[in-house]
Short mmCIF file of C-alpha atoms in Angstrom, two decimals:
data_model
loop_
_atom_site.label_atom_id
_atom_site.label_comp_id
_atom_site.label_asym_id
_atom_site.label_seq_id
_atom_site.Cartn_x
_atom_site.Cartn_y
_atom_site.Cartn_z
CA MET A 920 70.87 121.21 111.61
CA SER A 921 74.50 121.38 112.13
CA TRP A 922 76.99 119.91 109.89
CA LYS A 923 77.35 116.77 112.30
CA GLU A 924 73.87 115.42 111.57
CA THR A 925 74.06 116.00 108.20
CA ALA A 926 77.44 114.42 107.67
CA GLU A 927 77.16 111.55 110.44
CA PRO A 928 75.63 108.70 107.99
CA VAL A 929 78.72 108.70 105.99
CA LEU A 930 81.05 109.54 109.00
CA THR A 931 80.48 106.65 110.85
CA ARG A 932 80.48 104.24 108.24
CA MET A 933 83.84 104.58 106.96
CA PRO A 934 85.70 101.04 106.80
CA THR A 935 88.03 100.53 109.94
CA VAL A 936 90.60 98.32 110.80
CA ALA A 937 89.02 96.37 114.07
CA ARG A 938 90.83 96.51 117.16
CA PRO A 939 92.29 93.85 118.99
CA GLU A 940 90.49 92.53 121.71
CA GLY A 941 92.42 92.66 124.64
CA HIS A 942 96.01 92.83 125.27
CA VAL A 943 98.49 91.96 122.21
CA PRO A 944 101.74 90.57 123.64
CA PHE A 945 104.70 92.62 122.31
CA LYS A 946 106.12 90.05 120.22
CA ARG A 947 103.31 89.98 118.16
CA LYS A 948 103.31 93.83 117.98
CA LEU A 949 106.59 94.06 116.85
CA LEU A 950 105.33 91.05 114.17
CA TRP A 951 103.03 93.24 112.90
CA THR A 952 105.16 96.53 112.37
CA ALA A 953 107.89 94.85 110.89
CA GLY A 954 105.36 92.91 108.53
CA ILE A 955 103.61 96.32 107.41
CA LEU A 956 107.31 97.59 106.71
CA VAL A 957 107.81 94.36 104.39
CA MET A 958 104.50 95.65 102.71
CA TYR A 959 105.44 98.94 102.48
CA PHE A 960 109.18 98.32 100.94
CA PHE A 961 107.17 95.43 98.40
CA LEU A 962 104.91 97.77 97.18
CA THR A 963 107.65 100.69 96.74
CA ASN A 964 108.89 98.68 94.29
CA VAL A 965 106.18 98.01 92.52
CA THR A 966 106.26 100.24 89.35
CA LEU A 967 102.68 101.40 88.32
CA TYR A 968 101.19 99.47 85.06
CA GLY A 969 100.89 101.52 81.87
CA LEU A 970 103.41 104.12 82.67
CA GLN A 971 105.88 105.15 80.45
CA THR A 972 109.15 104.53 82.38
CA THR A 973 111.62 105.54 79.60
CA THR A 974 111.30 109.07 79.99
CA GLN A 975 111.22 109.64 83.59
CA GLY A 976 110.27 113.03 83.85
CA GLY A 977 111.44 113.44 87.54
CA ASP A 978 109.60 113.35 91.14
CA PHE A 979 106.43 115.75 91.72
CA TYR A 980 107.55 115.54 95.63
CA GLY A 981 111.28 115.96 94.29
CA GLN A 982 113.21 117.13 97.42
CA PHE A 983 110.24 116.74 99.81
CA ARG A 984 110.37 112.80 99.12
CA SER A 985 111.92 112.14 101.84
CA ILE A 986 109.41 113.66 104.75
CA LEU A 987 106.21 112.24 102.40
CA ALA A 988 107.56 108.53 102.14
CA GLY A 989 106.40 106.47 98.86
CA ALA A 990 108.32 106.11 95.71
CA SER A 991 108.06 108.03 92.52
CA GLY A 992 106.40 105.69 89.79
CA SER A 993 105.32 103.45 91.93
CA ILE A 994 101.50 102.22 93.57
CA LEU A 995 102.91 104.27 96.63
CA GLN A 996 103.63 107.35 94.35
CA LEU A 997 101.47 109.39 96.67
CA GLY A 998 103.37 108.33 99.98
CA ILE A 999 101.70 109.80 102.99
CA GLY A 1000 101.14 113.01 101.01
CA PRO A 1001 97.15 113.06 101.23
CA ILE A 1002 97.53 112.01 105.10
CA VAL A 1003 99.57 114.92 106.07
CA THR A 1004 97.63 117.28 103.99
CA ALA A 1005 94.56 115.94 105.31
CA SER A 1006 96.01 116.45 108.69
CA ILE A 1007 96.76 120.01 108.27
CA VAL A 1008 93.33 120.37 106.67
CA LEU A 1009 92.16 119.10 110.45
CA GLN A 1010 94.68 121.21 112.61
CA LEU A 1011 93.04 124.36 110.86
CA LEU A 1012 89.33 123.53 111.27
CA GLY A 1013 90.36 122.42 114.77
CA GLY A 1014 92.60 125.23 115.94
CA ALA A 1015 90.77 127.64 114.84
CA ASP A 1016 87.69 125.87 116.53
CA LEU A 1017 85.64 125.56 113.69
CA LEU A 1018 84.76 121.77 113.96
CA GLY A 1019 83.30 122.26 117.36
CA LEU A 1020 84.37 118.54 118.02
CA ASP A 1021 84.60 117.65 121.32
CA THR A 1022 86.73 115.05 121.08
CA GLU A 1023 87.95 115.08 124.59
CA ASN A 1024 84.93 113.35 126.42
CA ASP A 1025 82.29 112.94 123.81
CA PRO A 1026 82.82 109.69 122.33
CA ARG A 1027 80.36 110.28 119.46
CA ASP A 1028 82.50 113.58 118.88
CA GLN A 1029 85.15 110.77 118.58
CA VAL A 1030 83.75 108.80 116.01
CA LEU A 1031 83.06 111.88 113.86
CA TYR A 1032 86.29 113.07 113.73
CA GLN A 1033 87.75 109.73 112.88
CA GLY A 1034 85.01 109.35 109.83
CA LEU A 1035 86.08 113.06 108.66
CA GLN A 1036 89.78 112.41 109.00
CA LYS A 1037 89.55 109.40 106.70
CA LEU A 1038 86.90 111.20 104.52
CA LEU A 1039 89.49 114.21 104.10
CA VAL A 1040 92.53 111.47 103.29
CA VAL A 1041 90.25 109.99 100.53
CA VAL A 1042 89.52 113.65 99.32
CA MET A 1043 93.22 114.64 99.18
CA ILE A 1044 94.01 111.33 97.49
CA ILE A 1045 91.99 112.46 94.43
CA LEU A 1046 93.41 116.28 94.67
CA THR A 1047 96.90 115.32 94.69
CA GLY A 1048 96.52 111.93 92.53
CA ALA A 1049 94.68 113.51 89.68
CA PRO A 1050 96.61 116.42 88.70
CA MET A 1051 99.41 114.26 88.31
CA VAL A 1052 98.12 111.79 86.21
CA PHE A 1053 96.07 113.44 83.80
CA ALA A 1054 97.60 117.50 84.40
CA SER A 1055 101.29 116.98 83.91
CA PRO A 1056 103.87 115.13 82.26
CA LEU A 1057 105.51 113.82 84.79
CA LEU A 1058 103.49 110.83 84.82
CA SER A 1059 102.87 109.52 81.37
CA ALA A 1060 100.72 106.82 79.73
CA ASP A 1061 102.44 104.58 77.85
CA PRO A 1062 101.29 104.48 73.99
CA GLN A 1063 102.31 100.31 74.08
CA VAL A 1064 100.07 99.55 76.63
CA ALA A 1065 97.31 101.96 75.22
CA GLN A 1066 97.51 100.24 71.84
CA GLN A 1067 97.05 96.97 73.32
CA LEU A 1068 94.23 97.57 75.51
CA GLY A 1069 92.81 99.53 72.83
CA ILE A 1070 91.52 102.22 75.30
CA GLY A 1071 93.61 105.02 74.32
CA GLY A 1072 95.99 107.29 76.34
CA ARG A 1073 93.25 108.85 78.31
CA GLY A 1074 92.05 105.38 79.52
CA VAL A 1075 95.68 104.01 80.51
CA GLU A 1076 95.82 107.59 82.60
CA GLY A 1077 92.67 106.36 84.09
CA LEU A 1078 94.57 103.31 85.18
CA LEU A 1079 97.53 104.71 86.36
CA PHE A 1080 95.02 107.22 88.79
CA ALA A 1081 93.18 103.88 89.73
CA GLN A 1082 96.13 102.70 90.66
CA ILE A 1083 97.80 105.29 92.99
CA PHE A 1084 94.45 105.98 94.41
CA VAL A 1085 94.40 101.77 95.69
CA GLY A 1086 98.03 102.54 96.80
CA GLY A 1087 97.04 106.13 98.82
CA ILE A 1088 94.09 103.97 100.27
CA LEU A 1089 96.61 101.02 100.92
CA ILE A 1090 98.95 103.56 103.06
CA LEU A 1091 95.54 104.69 105.14
CA PHE A 1092 95.01 101.47 106.12
CA MET A 1093 98.25 100.39 106.76
CA ASP A 1094 99.06 103.45 109.74
CA GLU A 1095 95.74 102.27 111.03
CA ILE A 1096 97.17 98.77 111.40
CA VAL A 1097 100.45 100.09 112.47
CA SER A 1098 98.41 102.40 115.14
CA LYS A 1099 96.03 99.64 116.70
CA TRP A 1100 98.24 96.18 116.33
CA GLY A 1101 101.79 97.34 116.53
CA VAL A 1102 104.19 99.94 117.97
CA GLY A 1103 104.19 103.34 116.89
CA SER A 1104 102.38 104.64 113.91
CA GLY A 1105 102.51 104.00 109.93
CA VAL A 1106 103.51 107.17 109.44
CA GLY A 1107 106.30 107.65 111.68
CA LEU A 1108 107.63 104.05 110.37
CA PHE A 1109 107.50 105.12 106.73
CA ILE A 1110 109.33 108.31 107.33
CA ILE A 1111 112.09 106.72 109.34
CA ALA A 1112 111.87 103.96 106.85
CA GLY A 1113 112.62 106.26 103.80
CA VAL A 1114 115.07 108.41 105.67
CA SER A 1115 117.20 105.37 107.26
CA GLN A 1116 117.33 104.18 103.21
CA ARG A 1117 119.05 107.12 102.32
CA LEU A 1118 121.14 107.79 105.05
CA VAL A 1119 122.66 104.25 104.89
CA GLY A 1120 122.92 104.99 101.28
CA GLY A 1121 124.10 108.57 101.21
CA LEU A 1122 127.01 106.65 103.80
CA PHE A 1123 127.72 103.18 102.25
CA SER A 1124 126.63 102.90 98.32
CA TRP A 1125 129.36 102.13 96.23
CA SER A 1126 129.19 102.53 92.77
CA GLY A 1127 131.96 99.53 92.03
CA LEU A 1128 128.51 97.25 93.56
CA THR A 1129 125.80 99.04 91.89
CA PRO A 1130 127.22 101.20 88.59
CA THR A 1131 124.14 103.50 88.61
CA ALA A 1132 124.55 104.64 92.38
CA SER A 1133 127.11 107.29 93.29
CA ASP A 1134 129.62 106.85 95.63
CA GLY A 1135 128.35 107.66 99.46
CA PHE A 1136 130.83 108.85 102.19
CA VAL A 1137 133.03 105.76 103.11
CA ALA A 1138 133.51 105.22 99.58
CA VAL A 1139 134.49 108.69 98.56
CA TRP A 1140 137.04 108.74 101.14
CA ILE A 1141 138.97 105.28 100.54
CA GLY A 1142 138.94 107.05 97.36
CA ILE A 1143 140.75 110.03 98.40
CA ILE A 1144 142.77 108.39 101.15
CA THR A 1145 143.80 105.62 98.55
CA GLY A 1146 144.42 108.36 96.04
CA SER A 1147 141.89 106.91 93.10
CA ALA A 1148 139.80 110.00 93.38
CA GLU A 1149 141.06 112.84 92.08
CA LEU A 1150 140.55 116.17 94.11
CA PRO A 1151 140.62 119.78 91.93
CA GLY A 1152 143.56 120.85 93.90
CA SER A 1153 145.70 120.35 96.96
CA PRO A 1154 143.74 120.39 100.19
CA LEU A 1155 145.78 123.66 101.12
CA THR A 1156 144.05 125.37 98.13
CA ALA A 1157 140.75 127.12 98.00
CA ASP A 1158 139.91 124.78 95.46
CA GLY A 1159 140.79 121.69 97.44
CA LEU A 1160 139.25 122.65 100.63
CA SER A 1161 135.98 123.47 99.39
CA ALA A 1162 135.96 120.26 97.48
CA ILE A 1163 136.29 118.24 100.85
CA PHE A 1164 133.79 120.38 102.89
CA LEU A 1165 131.49 120.84 100.43
CA GLY A 1166 132.13 118.88 97.52
CA GLN A 1167 132.94 115.01 96.96
CA GLY A 1168 134.38 114.81 100.51
CA MET A 1169 131.15 116.28 102.21
CA ILE A 1170 132.48 116.57 105.62
CA LEU A 1171 129.99 119.86 106.07
CA ALA A 1172 127.08 117.43 105.56
CA MET A 1173 128.36 114.76 107.77
CA ILE A 1174 128.80 117.45 110.46
CA THR A 1175 125.17 118.76 110.15
CA THR A 1176 123.94 115.06 110.43
CA VAL A 1177 125.87 114.40 113.74
CA LEU A 1178 124.84 117.54 114.74
CA ILE A 1179 121.05 117.16 114.55
CA PHE A 1180 121.52 114.16 115.78
CA VAL A 1181 123.20 115.38 119.39
CA VAL A 1182 120.62 118.22 119.38
CA VAL A 1183 117.84 116.35 118.88
CA VAL A 1184 118.52 114.24 121.59
CA TYR A 1185 119.76 116.65 123.77
CA ALA A 1186 116.54 118.56 123.40
CA GLU A 1187 114.40 115.69 124.14
CA SER A 1188 115.69 115.80 127.57
CA VAL A 1189 115.44 119.43 128.05
CA ARG A 1190 112.01 119.88 129.74
CA VAL A 1191 110.40 122.19 132.94
CA GLU A 1192 108.96 119.65 135.28
CA ILE A 1193 105.96 120.41 137.29
CA PRO A 1194 106.14 118.63 140.57
CA LEU A 1195 102.89 116.43 141.55
CA SER A 1196 102.23 114.38 144.79
CA HIS A 1197 98.97 112.24 145.15
CA ALA A 1198 96.31 113.86 147.03
CA ARG A 1199 95.67 110.74 149.38
CA VAL A 1200 98.52 108.50 148.61
CA LYS A 1201 101.06 110.38 151.13
CA GLY A 1202 104.45 109.54 149.59
CA ALA A 1203 103.35 109.13 146.04
CA ARG A 1204 105.10 111.92 144.33
CA GLY A 1205 105.78 112.36 140.25
CA LYS A 1206 106.65 114.67 137.78
CA PHE A 1207 104.85 116.39 134.78
CA PRO A 1208 107.54 116.96 131.93
CA VAL A 1209 106.91 120.26 129.63
CA LYS A 1210 109.42 118.95 127.00
CA LEU A 1211 110.77 121.80 124.87
CA ILE A 1212 109.92 119.95 121.99
CA TYR A 1213 106.79 119.73 123.64
CA ALA A 1214 104.69 119.53 120.82
CA SER A 1215 107.72 116.83 118.69
CA VAL A 1216 108.92 118.00 115.71
CA LEU A 1217 105.77 116.87 114.11
CA PRO A 1218 103.73 119.77 113.22
CA MET A 1219 107.20 120.74 111.19
CA ILE A 1220 105.79 118.10 108.59
CA LEU A 1221 102.96 119.57 108.11
CA VAL A 1222 104.57 123.10 107.13
CA ARG A 1223 107.37 121.20 104.95
CA ALA A 1224 103.64 119.70 102.99
CA LEU A 1225 102.44 123.26 103.02
CA GLN A 1226 105.33 124.35 101.21
CA ALA A 1227 105.30 121.21 99.28
CA ASN A 1228 101.65 121.59 98.42
CA LEU A 1229 102.44 125.47 96.99
CA GLN A 1230 105.59 123.65 94.73
CA PHE A 1231 103.23 121.49 93.24
CA LEU A 1232 100.71 124.02 92.77
CA GLY A 1233 103.49 126.10 90.75
CA GLN A 1234 103.97 122.76 89.09
CA ILE A 1235 100.25 122.14 87.79
CA LEU A 1236 99.99 125.74 86.75
CA HIS A 1237 102.96 125.52 84.37
CA SER A 1238 102.20 122.53 82.71
CA GLN A 1239 98.36 123.63 82.20
CA TRP A 1240 99.05 127.58 81.88
CA GLY A 1241 101.08 128.22 78.76
CA GLY A 1242 101.13 132.43 78.93
CA MET A 1243 102.37 131.93 83.00
CA PRO A 1244 104.40 135.16 83.59
CA ALA A 1245 107.87 134.91 84.49
CA TRP A 1246 107.17 136.74 88.18
CA LEU A 1247 105.08 133.88 88.83
CA GLY A 1248 107.41 130.95 88.05
CA ASP A 1249 109.50 130.00 85.24
CA TYR A 1250 110.58 126.49 84.94
CA GLY A 1251 113.86 124.76 83.40
CA ASN A 1252 113.02 121.77 81.07
CA GLN A 1253 113.99 119.37 83.66
CA GLY A 1254 110.63 120.78 85.63
CA GLN A 1255 112.64 122.63 88.44
CA VAL A 1256 111.87 125.79 88.69
CA THR A 1257 114.26 128.94 88.09
CA GLU A 1258 113.10 132.05 88.96
CA GLY A 1259 109.81 133.82 90.38
CA LEU A 1260 107.30 133.68 92.92
CA PHE A 1261 107.46 130.04 93.02
CA TRP A 1262 111.64 129.62 93.16
CA TYR A 1263 111.21 131.94 96.24
CA LEU A 1264 108.70 130.01 97.83
CA LYS A 1265 110.73 126.81 97.66
CA PRO A 1266 112.35 126.05 100.38
CA ILE A 1267 116.78 125.59 100.22
CA GLN A 1268 117.91 122.08 99.92
CA SER A 1269 121.59 122.53 99.92
CA PRO A 1270 124.44 124.41 99.79
CA GLU A 1271 124.86 124.72 96.25
CA GLU A 1272 121.39 126.46 96.19
CA TRP A 1273 122.56 129.33 98.17
CA MET A 1274 126.51 129.28 98.71
CA TRP A 1275 126.68 131.89 96.04
CA PHE A 1276 130.21 133.04 97.09
CA VAL A 1277 131.92 129.46 96.36
CA GLY A 1278 130.72 128.21 93.33
CA ALA A 1279 129.57 129.40 90.53
CA THR A 1280 126.05 127.08 90.57
CA VAL A 1281 124.13 129.80 92.00
CA THR A 1282 122.89 131.84 88.80
CA ALA A 1283 120.71 134.30 91.27
CA GLU A 1284 121.56 137.66 92.41
CA TRP A 1285 123.15 137.35 96.01
CA TRP A 1286 120.15 139.80 97.31
CA GLN A 1287 117.64 137.45 95.78
CA VAL A 1288 118.92 134.18 97.50
CA LEU A 1289 119.10 135.87 100.62
CA LEU A 1290 115.30 137.24 100.21
CA ARG A 1291 114.68 133.71 99.19
CA ILE A 1292 116.49 132.15 102.64
CA GLY A 1293 114.45 134.61 104.70
CA VAL A 1294 111.20 133.50 103.26
CA ASP A 1295 112.28 129.84 104.18
CA LEU A 1296 113.20 130.81 107.60
CA THR A 1297 109.95 132.92 107.89
CA PHE A 1298 108.09 130.09 106.66
CA MET A 1299 109.64 127.49 109.14
CA ILE A 1300 109.91 129.60 111.73
CA VAL A 1301 106.73 131.07 112.19
CA GLY A 1302 104.83 128.43 110.79
CA GLY A 1303 106.75 125.82 113.09
CA ALA A 1304 105.23 127.98 115.69
CA ILE A 1305 101.64 127.95 114.52
CA PHE A 1306 101.45 124.55 113.49
CA ALA A 1307 102.72 123.63 117.05
CA ILE A 1308 100.57 125.45 118.95
CA PHE A 1309 97.66 123.83 116.95
CA TRP A 1310 98.96 120.64 117.54
CA VAL A 1311 98.91 120.77 121.30
CA GLU A 1312 95.42 122.36 121.12
CA THR A 1313 93.93 119.79 119.09
CA THR A 1314 95.77 116.85 120.66
CA GLY A 1315 94.41 117.07 124.11
CA MET A 1316 97.98 118.43 125.15
CA GLY A 1317 97.20 121.96 126.23
CA PRO A 1318 96.73 123.15 129.12
CA GLU A 1319 93.08 122.34 129.63
CA ALA A 1320 93.31 118.97 128.80
CA THR A 1321 96.68 118.56 131.05
CA ALA A 1322 94.97 119.71 133.81
CA GLN A 1323 92.04 117.43 133.11
CA GLN A 1324 94.59 114.38 133.16
CA ILE A 1325 96.28 115.33 135.86
CA GLN A 1326 93.10 115.50 138.04
CA ASN A 1327 92.08 112.52 137.23
CA SER A 1328 95.04 110.86 137.51
CA GLY A 1329 94.49 111.88 141.40
CA MET A 1330 97.01 114.06 141.64
CA GLN A 1331 97.73 117.34 142.61
CA ILE A 1332 100.56 120.31 142.50
CA PRO A 1333 101.69 120.44 145.65
CA GLY A 1334 101.26 124.31 147.29
CA PHE A 1335 97.64 124.40 145.26
CA ARG A 1336 94.77 123.61 145.88
CA ARG A 1337 93.30 120.39 144.29
CA ASN A 1338 91.30 121.85 141.30
CA PRO A 1339 91.53 121.45 137.62
CA GLN A 1340 91.33 125.60 137.01
CA VAL A 1341 93.93 126.01 139.54
CA ILE A 1342 96.33 123.16 137.80
CA GLU A 1343 95.34 124.80 134.31
CA LYS A 1344 96.51 128.23 135.42
CA VAL A 1345 99.82 126.96 136.58
CA MET A 1346 100.09 124.74 132.98
CA GLU A 1347 99.05 127.95 130.92
CA ARG A 1348 102.58 129.67 132.62
CA TYR A 1349 104.44 126.92 130.64
CA ILE A 1350 102.95 124.90 127.87
CA PRO A 1351 101.96 127.51 125.68
CA GLN A 1352 105.63 129.33 125.86
CA VAL A 1353 107.50 126.17 125.56
CA THR A 1354 104.87 125.04 122.87
CA VAL A 1355 106.10 128.36 120.69
CA ILE A 1356 109.92 128.72 121.41
CA GLY A 1357 110.10 124.47 120.30
CA GLY A 1358 108.53 124.98 117.50
CA ALA A 1359 110.43 127.53 116.10
CA LEU A 1360 113.38 126.32 117.47
CA VAL A 1361 112.89 123.35 115.40
CA GLY A 1362 112.03 125.11 112.39
CA LEU A 1363 114.99 126.91 112.23
CA LEU A 1364 117.39 123.81 113.12
CA ALA A 1365 115.62 122.37 109.95
CA VAL A 1366 116.27 125.26 107.96
CA MET A 1367 119.99 125.32 109.22
CA ALA A 1368 120.40 121.19 108.29
CA ASN A 1369 119.06 122.00 105.04
CA MET A 1370 121.39 125.04 104.18
CA LEU A 1371 124.83 123.21 105.28
CA GLY A 1372 123.56 119.80 103.57
CA THR A 1373 122.90 116.45 104.97
CA ILE A 1374 124.47 113.27 104.15
CA GLY A 1375 122.01 111.05 101.50
CA GLN A 1376 120.15 114.52 100.90
CA VAL A 1377 118.04 113.30 103.77
CA SER A 1378 117.01 117.28 104.29
CA GLY A 1379 116.67 118.71 107.56
CA THR A 1380 113.17 117.87 108.18
CA GLY A 1381 113.69 114.69 107.40
CA LEU A 1382 116.53 114.00 109.98
CA LEU A 1383 114.92 115.61 112.58
CA LEU A 1384 111.91 113.78 112.07
CA THR A 1385 113.72 110.16 111.79
CA VAL A 1386 115.61 111.49 115.17
CA SER A 1387 112.62 112.02 117.33
CA ILE A 1388 110.18 109.59 115.71
CA THR A 1389 113.34 107.07 116.53
CA TYR A 1390 113.50 108.50 120.05
CA LYS A 1391 110.06 108.29 120.65
CA LEU A 1392 109.24 105.03 119.67
CA TYR A 1393 112.15 103.62 122.32
CA GLU A 1394 110.85 105.34 124.40
CA GLU A 1395 107.68 103.37 123.72
CA ILE A 1396 109.19 100.11 123.51
CA ALA A 1397 110.86 100.86 127.00
CA GLU A 1398 107.02 101.19 128.43
CA GLU A 1399 106.10 98.30 126.70
CA GLN A 1400 108.34 95.82 128.19
CA LEU A 1401 107.76 97.70 131.26
CA MET A 1402 104.26 96.39 131.11
CA GLU A 1403 105.13 93.07 130.02
CA MET A 1404 107.28 92.50 132.64
CA HIS A 1405 104.31 93.50 135.30
CA PRO A 1406 101.15 93.34 134.06
CA MET A 1407 100.26 95.54 137.24
CA MET A 1408 101.98 98.78 135.26
CA ARG A 1409 99.36 98.02 132.91
CA GLN A 1410 96.63 99.75 134.16
CA MET A 1411 98.80 102.67 135.64
CA PHE A 1412 99.74 103.63 131.82
CA GLY A 1413 96.25 103.44 131.61
CA SER A 1414 95.92 101.53 128.19
CA GLU A 1415 93.93 98.51 129.12
CA MET B 1134 102.92 107.88 136.77
CA SER B 1135 99.47 108.20 134.81
CA GLY B 1136 98.61 111.66 133.18
CA SER B 1137 102.08 112.03 131.55
CA ASP B 1138 102.17 113.47 128.34
CA SER B 1139 101.75 109.93 126.48
CA GLY B 1140 98.03 109.06 127.56
CA GLY B 1141 97.33 106.23 125.03
CA LEU B 1142 95.72 108.04 122.49
CA MET B 1143 98.69 109.58 121.18
CA SER B 1144 101.28 107.60 119.74
CA SER B 1145 104.58 108.93 118.00
CA ALA B 1146 103.87 110.63 114.56
CA GLY B 1147 100.52 109.66 115.17
CA LEU B 1148 99.01 112.48 112.28
CA VAL B 1149 96.05 110.38 112.28
CA ARG B 1150 94.29 110.15 115.17
CA TYR B 1151 92.62 106.57 116.48
CA PHE B 1152 89.84 106.41 119.36
CA ASP B 1153 88.61 103.76 121.47
CA ALA B 1154 85.06 104.91 120.01
CA GLU B 1155 83.81 103.16 117.67
CA ASP B 1156 80.65 103.23 115.64
CA ARG B 1157 78.22 99.85 115.60
CA ASN B 1158 77.72 100.76 111.79
CA ALA B 1159 81.13 101.24 110.61
CA ILE B 1160 82.41 98.21 108.60
CA ARG B 1161 85.19 96.67 110.17
CA MET B 1162 88.21 94.95 108.35
CA ASP B 1163 90.66 92.30 109.74
CA PRO B 1164 94.25 93.67 109.69
CA ARG B 1165 95.10 90.10 108.11
CA THR B 1166 92.25 90.99 105.08
CA VAL B 1167 94.23 94.38 104.41
CA VAL B 1168 97.37 92.74 104.45
CA ALA B 1169 96.52 90.09 102.21
CA ALA B 1170 94.69 92.61 99.89
CA GLY B 1171 97.50 94.82 99.86
CA MET B 1172 100.12 92.35 98.80
CA LEU B 1173 98.00 90.84 96.25
CA PHE B 1174 97.28 93.80 94.80
CA GLY B 1175 101.53 94.61 94.41
CA VAL B 1176 101.70 91.12 92.96
CA LEU B 1177 98.68 91.40 90.05
CA ILE B 1178 100.21 94.57 89.11
CA LEU B 1179 104.21 93.06 88.91
CA VAL B 1180 102.08 90.25 86.47
CA LEU B 1181 100.49 92.34 84.47
CA ARG B 1182 103.24 94.40 83.59
CA ALA B 1183 105.48 91.58 83.06
CA LEU B 1184 102.88 90.40 80.57
#
């Protein structure tokens, strides 16, 4: 008996959000999307009950927060972390073809896949949530609440975990609602929401308005120009220049941010077009685009999440294992890793972390810094390519699946026989190569952006994801509008 | 043109994939119920903290 029969009773009974019956008008879709977004922002602002807020130790996800969404110390502490981690596991299993599920054709397998997906997310919520609450000092129980309720510190920790658990499940269902009733997907929406918030903050925040906030790009430059902010020296000296570009002036971060926008939007339009013609209707022509970022930027989030989970493991080891050797990892009093294996595995986040030649902020030797950059680059480029390949395979964008799609739509490649195997052969010339190049390129871009810094510390991956998801969303909205105006198009796009 | 790269199944950043196929046994929830439950849960925690 295969695992399918054994797991079937559980996997088929996973709760799901009902599908809309019939067509959902575009305006209704926008309403659902906006509603979920409001709910998301509301929940990120609800602090956990029983959490000791006076000694906030810092964020678990740290620099990964911008791509994993959610907010530290809130009900949505976990963000989309569990969904992403579960997706990694599924990608690896699916990519290695260990699942034995035919999600292209078999409806039974599709149901099983959906169930497995959900079950894995729940497992990941427990696996990441439990250590955060029970095994680390970053989320600690409020002794006052423990006394009030008379259940002790452990009891309050249990309450904390229960809330984080519910929050994780809510995120999962919110994603499902957006996917089925709204535009785009919840995961994409939450990433854009978080990154955009940081980006706007990094540009426009002003300490005159909120005393706790640091000045954003605009406020700093108004200060510099009007002379109310002091530069450490004349702009013509090395100190002054470094302050303008790297320090408070943030010019380099601004350039990187704009550059990433431009590069991603440009790369979205770089494609190999395979001409198609209709087998029976003469003159009906089309093109199948194989985009440079064919697998989109999404596999990148999987690589970053893998790194995030490694760092998470380091933190848990550090807090639980007193005799952790220094070669494995040494942690500062803020819980940040300062040397050892986990330091090398931690991706570079800002110029201050590696530019040993300008400031005295880098404590490590230059060769250590170079080694760490090398590890980060290798991780992202190789990982980006590998996950892009898996992504293409498991989401039905591979040569075989697309050949079948083209065949089913009644199209053929002019000059070739009308046969799925023949179309597949042609597709095999382009899709794998483009996928690998695209994945590696996106990995390189993400690391470069991180090294040069971004406005609002949104991280290169966060920025790449946001621009690319927004672009996709724009395309999807355009398609929706076209279908609203011409109901006939609905059939052609095959959505109903 | 049908059969392009967005074949209806994939949505932008769809890390979780949803298919049309559904099992009869599955527990179905109205999206309104989910939103209401989520909001109520948030408010409940807010009230608990305020107490």
